[in-house]
Short mmCIF file of C-alpha atoms and ligand atoms in Angstrom, two decimals:
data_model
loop_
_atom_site.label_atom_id
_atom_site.label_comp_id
_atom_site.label_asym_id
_atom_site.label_seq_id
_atom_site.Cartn_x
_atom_site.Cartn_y
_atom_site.Cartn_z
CA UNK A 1 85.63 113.50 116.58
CA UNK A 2 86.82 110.19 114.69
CA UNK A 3 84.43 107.26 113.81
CA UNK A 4 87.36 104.95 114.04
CA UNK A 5 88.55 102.96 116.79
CA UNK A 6 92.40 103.09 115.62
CA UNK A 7 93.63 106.65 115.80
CA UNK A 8 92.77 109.59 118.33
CA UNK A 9 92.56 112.58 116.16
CA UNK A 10 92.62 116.01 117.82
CA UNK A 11 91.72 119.72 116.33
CA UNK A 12 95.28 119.93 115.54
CA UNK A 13 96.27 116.82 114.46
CA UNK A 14 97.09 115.95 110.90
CA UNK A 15 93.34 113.58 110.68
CA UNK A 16 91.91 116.04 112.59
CA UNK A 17 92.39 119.00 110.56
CA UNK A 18 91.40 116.85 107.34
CA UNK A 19 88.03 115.56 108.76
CA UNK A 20 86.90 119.10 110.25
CA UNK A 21 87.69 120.22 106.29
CA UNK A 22 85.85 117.58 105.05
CA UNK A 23 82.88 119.09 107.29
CA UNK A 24 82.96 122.07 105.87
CA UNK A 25 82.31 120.81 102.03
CA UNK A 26 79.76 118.52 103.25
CA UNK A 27 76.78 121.30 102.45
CA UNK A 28 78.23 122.15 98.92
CA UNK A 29 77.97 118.75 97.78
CA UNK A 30 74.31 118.24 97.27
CA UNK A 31 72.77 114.85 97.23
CA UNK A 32 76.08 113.59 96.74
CA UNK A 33 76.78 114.58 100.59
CA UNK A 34 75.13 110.57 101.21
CA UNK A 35 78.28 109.33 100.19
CA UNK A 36 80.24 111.83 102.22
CA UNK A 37 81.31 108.81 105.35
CA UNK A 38 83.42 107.54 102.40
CA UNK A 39 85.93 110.57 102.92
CA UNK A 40 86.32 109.89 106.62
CA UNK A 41 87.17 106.27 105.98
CA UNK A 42 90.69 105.11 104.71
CA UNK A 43 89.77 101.93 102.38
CA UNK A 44 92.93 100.52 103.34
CA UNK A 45 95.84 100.72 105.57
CA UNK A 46 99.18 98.63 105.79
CA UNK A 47 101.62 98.80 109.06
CA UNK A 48 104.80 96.72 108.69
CA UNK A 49 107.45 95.67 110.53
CA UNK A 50 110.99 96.93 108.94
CA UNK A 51 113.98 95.05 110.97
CA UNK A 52 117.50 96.20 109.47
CA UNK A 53 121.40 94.50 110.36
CA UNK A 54 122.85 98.03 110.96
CA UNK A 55 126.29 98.26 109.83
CA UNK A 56 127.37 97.49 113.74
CA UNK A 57 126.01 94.24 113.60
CA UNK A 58 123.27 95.28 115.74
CA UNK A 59 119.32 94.81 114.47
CA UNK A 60 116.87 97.53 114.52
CA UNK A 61 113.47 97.15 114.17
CA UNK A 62 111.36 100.78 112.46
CA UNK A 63 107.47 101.32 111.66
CA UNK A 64 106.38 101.73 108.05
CA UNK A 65 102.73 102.48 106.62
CA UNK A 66 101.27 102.70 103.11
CA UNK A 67 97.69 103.75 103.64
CA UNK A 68 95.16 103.71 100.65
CA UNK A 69 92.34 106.16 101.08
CA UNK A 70 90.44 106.00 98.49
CA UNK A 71 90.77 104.04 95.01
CA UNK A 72 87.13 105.16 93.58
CA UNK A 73 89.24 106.98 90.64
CA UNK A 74 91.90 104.54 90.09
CA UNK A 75 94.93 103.53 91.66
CA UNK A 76 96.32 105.02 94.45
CA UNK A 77 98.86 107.43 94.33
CA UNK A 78 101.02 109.25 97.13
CA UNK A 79 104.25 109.84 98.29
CA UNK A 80 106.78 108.11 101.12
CA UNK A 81 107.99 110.25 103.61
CA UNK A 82 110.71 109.13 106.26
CA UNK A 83 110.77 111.39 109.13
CA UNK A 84 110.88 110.71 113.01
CA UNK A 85 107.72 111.80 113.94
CA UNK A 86 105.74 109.50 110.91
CA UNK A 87 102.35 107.97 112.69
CA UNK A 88 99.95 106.12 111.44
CA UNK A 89 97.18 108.91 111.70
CA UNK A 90 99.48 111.68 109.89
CA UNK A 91 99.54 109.06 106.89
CA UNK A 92 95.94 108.42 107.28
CA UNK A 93 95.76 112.56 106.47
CA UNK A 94 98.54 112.52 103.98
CA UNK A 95 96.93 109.82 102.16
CA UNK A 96 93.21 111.95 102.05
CA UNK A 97 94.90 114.97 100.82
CA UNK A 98 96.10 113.19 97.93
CA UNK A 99 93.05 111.77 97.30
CA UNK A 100 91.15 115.32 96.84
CA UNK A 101 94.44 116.39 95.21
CA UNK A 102 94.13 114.19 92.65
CA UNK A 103 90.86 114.76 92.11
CA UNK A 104 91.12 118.50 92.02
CA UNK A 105 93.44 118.57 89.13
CA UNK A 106 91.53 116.09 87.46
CA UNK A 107 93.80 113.03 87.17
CA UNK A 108 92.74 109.18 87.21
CA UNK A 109 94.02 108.23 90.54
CA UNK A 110 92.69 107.62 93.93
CA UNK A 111 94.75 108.65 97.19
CA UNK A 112 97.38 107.29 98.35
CA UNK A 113 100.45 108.02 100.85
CA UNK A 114 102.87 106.16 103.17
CA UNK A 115 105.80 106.33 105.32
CA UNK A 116 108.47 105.18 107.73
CA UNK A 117 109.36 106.24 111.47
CA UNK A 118 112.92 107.09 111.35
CA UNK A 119 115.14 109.67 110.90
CA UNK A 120 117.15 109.02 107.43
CA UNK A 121 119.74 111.33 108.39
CA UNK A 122 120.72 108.62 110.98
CA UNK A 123 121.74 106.07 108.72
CA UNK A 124 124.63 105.41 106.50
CA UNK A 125 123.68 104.84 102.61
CA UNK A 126 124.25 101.16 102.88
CA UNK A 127 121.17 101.30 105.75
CA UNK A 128 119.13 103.34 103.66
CA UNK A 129 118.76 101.17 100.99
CA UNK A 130 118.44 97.84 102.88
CA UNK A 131 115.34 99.97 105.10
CA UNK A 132 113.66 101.32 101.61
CA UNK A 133 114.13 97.98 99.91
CA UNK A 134 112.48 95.86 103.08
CA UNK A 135 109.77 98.54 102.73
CA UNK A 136 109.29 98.14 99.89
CA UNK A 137 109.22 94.32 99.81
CA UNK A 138 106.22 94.67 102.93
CA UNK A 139 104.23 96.90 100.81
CA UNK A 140 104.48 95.00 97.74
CA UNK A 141 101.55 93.43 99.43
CA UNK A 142 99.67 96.85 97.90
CA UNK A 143 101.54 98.40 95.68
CA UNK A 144 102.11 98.16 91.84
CA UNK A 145 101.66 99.83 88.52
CA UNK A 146 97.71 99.49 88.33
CA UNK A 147 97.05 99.31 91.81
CA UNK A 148 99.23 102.30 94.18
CA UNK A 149 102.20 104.10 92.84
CA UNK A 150 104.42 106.04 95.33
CA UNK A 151 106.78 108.64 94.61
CA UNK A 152 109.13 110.64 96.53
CA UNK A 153 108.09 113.12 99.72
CA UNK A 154 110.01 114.40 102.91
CA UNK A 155 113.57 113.06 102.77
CA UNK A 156 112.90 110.33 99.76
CA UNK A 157 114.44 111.03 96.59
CA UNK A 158 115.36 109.87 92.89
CA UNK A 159 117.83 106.85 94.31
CA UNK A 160 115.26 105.68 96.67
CA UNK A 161 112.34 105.57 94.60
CA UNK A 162 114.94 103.51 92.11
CA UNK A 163 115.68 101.14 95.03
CA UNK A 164 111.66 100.34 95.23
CA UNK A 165 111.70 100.26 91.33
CA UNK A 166 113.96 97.71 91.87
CA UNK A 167 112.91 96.04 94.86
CA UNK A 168 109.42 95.92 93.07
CA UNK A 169 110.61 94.45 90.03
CA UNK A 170 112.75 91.52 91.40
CA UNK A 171 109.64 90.63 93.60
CA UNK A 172 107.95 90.39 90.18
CA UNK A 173 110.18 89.00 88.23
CA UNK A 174 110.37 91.84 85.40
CA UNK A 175 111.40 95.71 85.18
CA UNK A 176 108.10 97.54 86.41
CA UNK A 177 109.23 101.08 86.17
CA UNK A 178 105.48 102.49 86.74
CA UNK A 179 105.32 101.38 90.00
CA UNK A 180 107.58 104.62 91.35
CA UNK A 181 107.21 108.34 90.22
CA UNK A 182 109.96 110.31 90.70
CA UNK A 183 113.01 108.16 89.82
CA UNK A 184 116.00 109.15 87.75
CA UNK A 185 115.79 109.89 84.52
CA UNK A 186 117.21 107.47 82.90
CA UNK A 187 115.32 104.51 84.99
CA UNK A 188 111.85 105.87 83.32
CA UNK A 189 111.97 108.92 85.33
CA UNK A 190 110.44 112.65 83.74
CA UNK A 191 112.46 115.73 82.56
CA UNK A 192 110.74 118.36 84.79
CA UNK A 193 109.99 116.06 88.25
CA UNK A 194 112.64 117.51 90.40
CA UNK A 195 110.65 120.73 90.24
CA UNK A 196 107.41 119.98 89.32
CA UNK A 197 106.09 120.58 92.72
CA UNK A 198 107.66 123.53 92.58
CA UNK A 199 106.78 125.12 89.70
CA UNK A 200 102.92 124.15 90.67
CA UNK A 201 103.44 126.42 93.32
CA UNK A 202 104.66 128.92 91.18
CA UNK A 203 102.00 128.74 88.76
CA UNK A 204 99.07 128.57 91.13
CA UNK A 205 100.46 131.73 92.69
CA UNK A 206 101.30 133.98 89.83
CA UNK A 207 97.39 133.28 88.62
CA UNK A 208 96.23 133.78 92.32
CA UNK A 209 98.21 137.16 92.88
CA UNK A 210 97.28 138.12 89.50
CA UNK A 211 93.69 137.81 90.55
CA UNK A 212 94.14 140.45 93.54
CA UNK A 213 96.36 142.93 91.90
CA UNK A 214 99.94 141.64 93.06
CA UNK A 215 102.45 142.33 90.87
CA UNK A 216 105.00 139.68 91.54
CA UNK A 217 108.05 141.88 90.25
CA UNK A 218 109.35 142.82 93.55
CA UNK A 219 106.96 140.76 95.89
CA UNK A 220 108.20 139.97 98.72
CA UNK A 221 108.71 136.11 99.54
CA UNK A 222 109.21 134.20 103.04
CA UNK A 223 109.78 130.34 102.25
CA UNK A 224 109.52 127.73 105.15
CA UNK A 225 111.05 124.95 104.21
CA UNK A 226 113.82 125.20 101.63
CA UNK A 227 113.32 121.30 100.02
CA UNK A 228 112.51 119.95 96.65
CA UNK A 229 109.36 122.21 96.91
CA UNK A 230 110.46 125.59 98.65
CA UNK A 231 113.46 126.13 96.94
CA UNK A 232 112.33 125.16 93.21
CA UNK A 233 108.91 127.62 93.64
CA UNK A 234 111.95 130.24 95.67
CA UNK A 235 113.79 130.24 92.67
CA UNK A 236 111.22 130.30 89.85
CA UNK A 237 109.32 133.64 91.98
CA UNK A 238 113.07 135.20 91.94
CA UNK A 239 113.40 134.66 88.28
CA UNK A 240 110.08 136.50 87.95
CA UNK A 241 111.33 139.47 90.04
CA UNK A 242 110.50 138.69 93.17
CA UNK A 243 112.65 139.17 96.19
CA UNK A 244 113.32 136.11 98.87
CA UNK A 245 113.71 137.97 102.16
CA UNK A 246 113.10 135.24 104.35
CA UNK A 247 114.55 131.72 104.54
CA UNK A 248 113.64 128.99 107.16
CA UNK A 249 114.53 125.33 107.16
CA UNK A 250 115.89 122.94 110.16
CA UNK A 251 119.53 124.57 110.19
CA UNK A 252 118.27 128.24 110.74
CA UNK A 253 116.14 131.20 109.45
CA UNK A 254 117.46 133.55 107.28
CA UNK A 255 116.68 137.15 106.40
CA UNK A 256 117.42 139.86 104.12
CA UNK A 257 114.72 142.59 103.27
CA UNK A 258 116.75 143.69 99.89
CA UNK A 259 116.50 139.63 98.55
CA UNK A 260 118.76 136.62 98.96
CA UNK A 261 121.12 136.50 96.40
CA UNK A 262 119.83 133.19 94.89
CA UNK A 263 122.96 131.64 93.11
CA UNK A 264 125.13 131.60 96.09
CA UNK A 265 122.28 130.69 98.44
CA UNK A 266 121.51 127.26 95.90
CA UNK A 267 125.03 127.05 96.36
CA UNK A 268 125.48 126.71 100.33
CA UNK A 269 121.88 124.60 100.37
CA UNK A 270 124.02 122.19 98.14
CA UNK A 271 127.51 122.29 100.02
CA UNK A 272 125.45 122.33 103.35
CA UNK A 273 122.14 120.48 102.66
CA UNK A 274 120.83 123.83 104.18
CA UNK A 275 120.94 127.36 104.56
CA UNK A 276 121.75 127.61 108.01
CA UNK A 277 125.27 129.03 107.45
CA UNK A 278 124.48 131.47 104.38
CA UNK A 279 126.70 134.56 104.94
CA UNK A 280 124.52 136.32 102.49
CA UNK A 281 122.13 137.15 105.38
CA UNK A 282 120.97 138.06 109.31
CA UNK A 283 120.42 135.13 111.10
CA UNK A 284 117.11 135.10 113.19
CA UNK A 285 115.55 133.13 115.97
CA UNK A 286 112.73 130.52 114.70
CA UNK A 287 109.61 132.23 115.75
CA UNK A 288 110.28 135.50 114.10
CA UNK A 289 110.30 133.81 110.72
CA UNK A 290 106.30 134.80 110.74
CA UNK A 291 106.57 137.85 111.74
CA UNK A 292 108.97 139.10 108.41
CA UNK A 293 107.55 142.04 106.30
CA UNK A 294 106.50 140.04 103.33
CA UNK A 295 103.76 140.12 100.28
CA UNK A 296 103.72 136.27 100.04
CA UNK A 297 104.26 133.30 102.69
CA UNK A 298 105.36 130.14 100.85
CA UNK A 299 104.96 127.04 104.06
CA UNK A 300 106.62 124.16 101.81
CA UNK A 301 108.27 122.24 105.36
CA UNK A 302 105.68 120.10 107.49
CA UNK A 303 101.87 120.14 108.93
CA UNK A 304 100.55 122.27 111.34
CA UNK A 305 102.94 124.97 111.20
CA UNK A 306 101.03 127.97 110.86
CA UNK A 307 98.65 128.37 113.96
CA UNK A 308 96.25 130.79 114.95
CA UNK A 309 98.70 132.57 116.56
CA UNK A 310 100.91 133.02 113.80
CA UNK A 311 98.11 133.54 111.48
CA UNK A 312 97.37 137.15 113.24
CA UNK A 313 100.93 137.92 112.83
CA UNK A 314 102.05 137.35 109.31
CA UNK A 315 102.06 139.99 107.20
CA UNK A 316 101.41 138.24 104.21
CA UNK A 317 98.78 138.73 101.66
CA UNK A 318 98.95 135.81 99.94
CA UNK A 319 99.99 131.88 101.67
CA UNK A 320 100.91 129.29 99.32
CA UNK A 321 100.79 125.93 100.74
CA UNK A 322 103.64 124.15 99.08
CA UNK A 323 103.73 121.57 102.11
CA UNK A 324 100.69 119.52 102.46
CA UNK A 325 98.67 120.53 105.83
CA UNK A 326 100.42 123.52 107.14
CA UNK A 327 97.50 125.56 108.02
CA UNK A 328 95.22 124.58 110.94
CA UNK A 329 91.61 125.50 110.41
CA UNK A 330 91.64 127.55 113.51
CA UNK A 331 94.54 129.57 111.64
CA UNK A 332 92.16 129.50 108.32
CA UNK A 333 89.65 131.46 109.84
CA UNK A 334 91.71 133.52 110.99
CA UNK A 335 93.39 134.11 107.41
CA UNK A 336 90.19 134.56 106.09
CA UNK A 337 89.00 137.13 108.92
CA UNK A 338 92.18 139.46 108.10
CA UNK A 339 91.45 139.12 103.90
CA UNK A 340 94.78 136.82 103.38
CA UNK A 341 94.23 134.47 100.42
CA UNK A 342 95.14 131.29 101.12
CA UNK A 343 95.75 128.63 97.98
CA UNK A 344 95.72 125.80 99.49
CA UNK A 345 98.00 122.52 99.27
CA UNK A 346 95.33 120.00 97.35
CA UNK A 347 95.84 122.36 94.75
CA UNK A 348 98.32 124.68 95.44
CA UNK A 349 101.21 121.72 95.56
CA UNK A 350 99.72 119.49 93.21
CA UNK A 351 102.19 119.74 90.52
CA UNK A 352 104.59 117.35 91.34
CA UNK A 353 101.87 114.24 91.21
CA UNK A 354 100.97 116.03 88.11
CA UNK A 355 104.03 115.51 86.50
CA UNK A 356 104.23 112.13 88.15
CA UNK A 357 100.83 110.59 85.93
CA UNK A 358 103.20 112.14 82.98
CA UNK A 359 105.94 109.57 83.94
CA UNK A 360 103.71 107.32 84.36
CA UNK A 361 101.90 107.42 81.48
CA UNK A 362 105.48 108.12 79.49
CA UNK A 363 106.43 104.59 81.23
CA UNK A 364 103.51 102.73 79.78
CA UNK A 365 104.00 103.74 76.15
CA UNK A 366 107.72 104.30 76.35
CA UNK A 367 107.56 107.53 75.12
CA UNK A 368 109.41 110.13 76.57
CA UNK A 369 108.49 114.12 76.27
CA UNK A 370 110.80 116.72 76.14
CA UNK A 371 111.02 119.28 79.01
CA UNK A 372 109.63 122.12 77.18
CA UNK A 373 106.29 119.73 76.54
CA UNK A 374 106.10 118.65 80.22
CA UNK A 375 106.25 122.69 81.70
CA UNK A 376 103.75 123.32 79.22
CA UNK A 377 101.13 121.02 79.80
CA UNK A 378 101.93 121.42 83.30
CA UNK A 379 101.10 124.95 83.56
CA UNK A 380 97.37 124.38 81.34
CA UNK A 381 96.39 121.90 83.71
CA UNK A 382 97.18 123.80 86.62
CA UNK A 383 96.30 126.98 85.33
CA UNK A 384 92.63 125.61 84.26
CA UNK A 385 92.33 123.68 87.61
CA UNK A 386 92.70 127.00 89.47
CA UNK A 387 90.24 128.96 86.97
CA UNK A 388 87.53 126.29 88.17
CA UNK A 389 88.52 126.50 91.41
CA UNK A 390 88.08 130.32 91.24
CA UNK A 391 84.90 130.28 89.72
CA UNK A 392 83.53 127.47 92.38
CA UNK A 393 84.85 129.89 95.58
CA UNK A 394 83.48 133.02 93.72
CA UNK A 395 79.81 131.34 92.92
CA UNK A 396 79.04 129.85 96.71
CA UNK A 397 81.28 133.07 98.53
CA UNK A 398 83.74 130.22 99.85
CA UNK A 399 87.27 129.79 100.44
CA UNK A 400 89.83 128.79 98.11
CA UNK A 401 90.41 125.15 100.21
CA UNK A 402 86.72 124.45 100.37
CA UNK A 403 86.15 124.97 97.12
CA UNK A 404 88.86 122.84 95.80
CA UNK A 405 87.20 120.19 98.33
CA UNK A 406 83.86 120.64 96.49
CA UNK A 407 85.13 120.30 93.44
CA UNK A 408 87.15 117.09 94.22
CA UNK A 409 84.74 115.39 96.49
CA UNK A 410 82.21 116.17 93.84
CA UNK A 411 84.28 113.99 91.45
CA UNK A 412 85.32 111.39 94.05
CA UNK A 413 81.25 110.71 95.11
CA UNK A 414 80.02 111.22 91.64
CA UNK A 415 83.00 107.91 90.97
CA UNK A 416 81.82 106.56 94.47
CA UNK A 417 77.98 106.47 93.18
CA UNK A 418 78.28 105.25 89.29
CA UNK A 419 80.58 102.37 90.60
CA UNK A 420 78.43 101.73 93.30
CA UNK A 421 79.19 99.13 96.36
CA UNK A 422 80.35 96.19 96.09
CA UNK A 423 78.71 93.19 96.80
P1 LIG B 1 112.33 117.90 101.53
O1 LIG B 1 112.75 116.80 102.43
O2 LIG B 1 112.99 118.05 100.20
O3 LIG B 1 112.48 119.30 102.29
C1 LIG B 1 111.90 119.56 103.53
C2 LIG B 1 112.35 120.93 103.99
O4 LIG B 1 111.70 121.24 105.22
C3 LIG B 1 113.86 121.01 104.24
O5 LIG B 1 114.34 122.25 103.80
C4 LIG B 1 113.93 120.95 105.77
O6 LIG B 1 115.09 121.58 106.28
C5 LIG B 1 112.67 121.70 106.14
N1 LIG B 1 112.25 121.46 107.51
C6 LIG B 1 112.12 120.27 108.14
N2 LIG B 1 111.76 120.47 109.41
C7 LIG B 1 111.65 121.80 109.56
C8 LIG B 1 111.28 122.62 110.66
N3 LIG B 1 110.95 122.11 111.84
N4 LIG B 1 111.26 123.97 110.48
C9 LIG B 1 111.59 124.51 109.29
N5 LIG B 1 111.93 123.77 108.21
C10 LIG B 1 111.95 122.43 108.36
O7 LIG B 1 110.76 117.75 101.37
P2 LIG B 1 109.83 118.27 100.19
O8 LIG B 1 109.68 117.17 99.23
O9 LIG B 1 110.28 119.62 99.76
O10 LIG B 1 108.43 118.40 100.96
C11 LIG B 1 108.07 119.56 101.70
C12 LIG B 1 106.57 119.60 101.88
O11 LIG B 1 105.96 119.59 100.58
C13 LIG B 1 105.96 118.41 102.62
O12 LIG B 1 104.82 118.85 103.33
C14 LIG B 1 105.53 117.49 101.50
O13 LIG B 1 104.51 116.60 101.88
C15 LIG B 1 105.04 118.51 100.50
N6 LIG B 1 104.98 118.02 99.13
C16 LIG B 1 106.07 117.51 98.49
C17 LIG B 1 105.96 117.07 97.18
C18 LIG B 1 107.14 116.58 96.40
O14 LIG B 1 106.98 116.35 95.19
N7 LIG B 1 108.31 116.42 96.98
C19 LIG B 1 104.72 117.13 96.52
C20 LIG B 1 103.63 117.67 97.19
C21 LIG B 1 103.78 118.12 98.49
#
């Protein structure tokens, strides 16, 4: 399946799923499809060593990655994720979909995404910051303000991405606040970030069921994943009127078919760090989380969640991908087969690196916009990325995800080809 000798990919696997999607825009792309081995290939990728005193006295040792897919556009950009079960191939994948991510929405970066193996909830605060800020200090190899910009993914935050601001910037010798999206606000971060993501979500599927006649007062809602992403998109589809009758994250799954009550629930996610224990609701086992009566599924945890399996059983009409990767393409057929519309995560999620190039550019000219400006320009660009998007599927009688793939890869070749190869 893979060209390259360093990773195994399977027809599951993170890689695998993004190089069999990759196949299937190869025959929209024309006589750009020459370029197309370009996509396949990661230009770049980084594995260092991160060794730690732990507050025992012992030393532990943990595997981190910043891979660079492609920097035909500009600098790479891409989140840091710290999770146990980080490889080297799931970055590889990461990394692509933020590549045609960017793309898709139109703005002047390449792809970018990396990551370390280890399991954050582990270590005590005084760990965390001595693991990001030896990270950081590997990577800084790669990384900087014109050349890859990270920002904040699974279990990374504000005060980490100010740690690698910092790190960064005593490496350098002077305050380099556009290396890092997603820091606090008043370290160069954006008004709007926090939910950004979020609200892409949101946006992306208020035009998308407005296009098949659902009315999103009273839609139901089933959210996997009850993050940054899934609970900022949960709460802006309850403020439009729609009901959240399923809840799933890694301390339970939740259900109520008449709607969580969304104040208290924000409230136990923040005494608890998760909804596990909300009294508001029946507590269910894991798997039945797909099979809840609902209008729209909302996957915003990890890859490779919603199978084949699963797909045949959700009752959805409508899947928004906040997370990046959760659908297999075994499960997309499948989705397509039964007439679910699936917006997919290069476009579907893309709001929070959106509102990342605003902090960045805000950074550069030290210029800060208010909230109200960010949502807005937020919503056009998402808003118009979709309406090409649309009118790509609708033309060559494709799905959403390949079309956002043609019109991205489209842009990334057309870059690839003007700039031509070096030597
Ligand atoms: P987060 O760490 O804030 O939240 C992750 C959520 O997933 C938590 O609620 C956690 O409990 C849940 N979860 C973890 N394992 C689970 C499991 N096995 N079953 C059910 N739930 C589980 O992360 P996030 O930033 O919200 O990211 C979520 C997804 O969105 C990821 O795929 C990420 O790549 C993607 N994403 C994030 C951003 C961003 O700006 N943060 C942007 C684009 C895409």
């Amino acid at each position: 399946m893979s060209s390259l000798s360093y990773v195994s990919p399977t027809s599951d696997s993170p890689w695998g799923t993004y190089l069999s999607q990759v196949d299937r825009v190869i025959p929209y792309l024309g006589p750009l499809a020459r370029w197309a081995e370009t996509l396949k290939r990661p230009k770049r990728a980084l594995i260092v060593d991160i060794p730690i005193e732990m507050d025992d006295g012992t030393v532990r040792h943990y595997e981190g990655f910043r891979v660079q897919h492609n920097l035909s556009r500009g600098p790479g950009k891409g989140g840091v994720r710290y999770h146990p079960a980080v490889t080297l191939e799931e970055v590889m994948a990461l990394s692509a979909w933020m590549t045609v991510k960017n793309a898709a929405v139109n703005l002047p970066y390449g792809g970018a995404k990396g990551g370390i193996r280890v399991d954050p909830k582990q270590l005590s605060m005084k760990e965390l910051e001595k693991i990001t800020r030896r990270y950081t200090s590997e990577i800084g190899l790669i990384i900087g303000p014109q050349q890859d910009i990270p920002a904040p993914d699974v279990n990374t935050n504000a005060q980490i991405m100010a740690w690698m601001m910092d790190t960064y910037s005593m490496n350098v010798g002077a305050t380099a606040t556009g290396v890092v999206t997603g820091k606090p606000v008043h370290l160069g971060g954006s008004l709007g970030r926090v939910k950004a993501t979020g609200r892409g979500v949101f946006v992306t599927g208020r035009e998308a069921a407005r296009r098949i006649g659902l009315n999103l007062d009273g839609a139901r809602i089933a959210v996997q994943g009850f993050g940054n992403v899934g609970s900022a998109a949960a709460e802006l589809f309850a403020g439009a009127g729609a009901k959240i009758v399923a809840v799933q994250d890694h301390t339970g799954t939740i259900v109520n078919r008449n709607g969580l009550e969304m104040g208290s629930l924000m409230e136990t996610l923040r005494r608890d760090g998760g909804v596990g224990n909300f009294t508001g609701a029946d507590r269910t086992d894991t798997e039945s989380f797909w099979d809840v009566d609902c209008d729209i599924l909302i996957p915003a945890a990890l890859e490779g969640v919603l199978t084949a399996e699963r797909a045949n059983r959700t009752k959805a009409k409508l899947v928004l991908e906040g997370a990046n990767g959760p659908t297999l393409p075994t499960a997309d057929d499948v989705l397509h087969d039964r007439g679910v519309l699936v917006v997919p995560d290069v476009i579907c999620n893309a709001g929070g690196v959106t509102v990342s190039y605003f902090e960045w550019v805000q950074d550069f000219s030290s210029f800060f916009w208010s909230e109200d400006e960010i949502n807005v320009r937020l919503d056009k660009i998402m808003v118009d990325a979709l309406k090409k998007i649309w009118d790509t599927a609708e033309r060559h009688k494709i799905s959403l995800r390949t079309a956002t793939f043609a019109v991205a890869c489209e842009r990334i070749l057309m870059a690839r080809q003007e700039r031509g190869l070096y030597p």
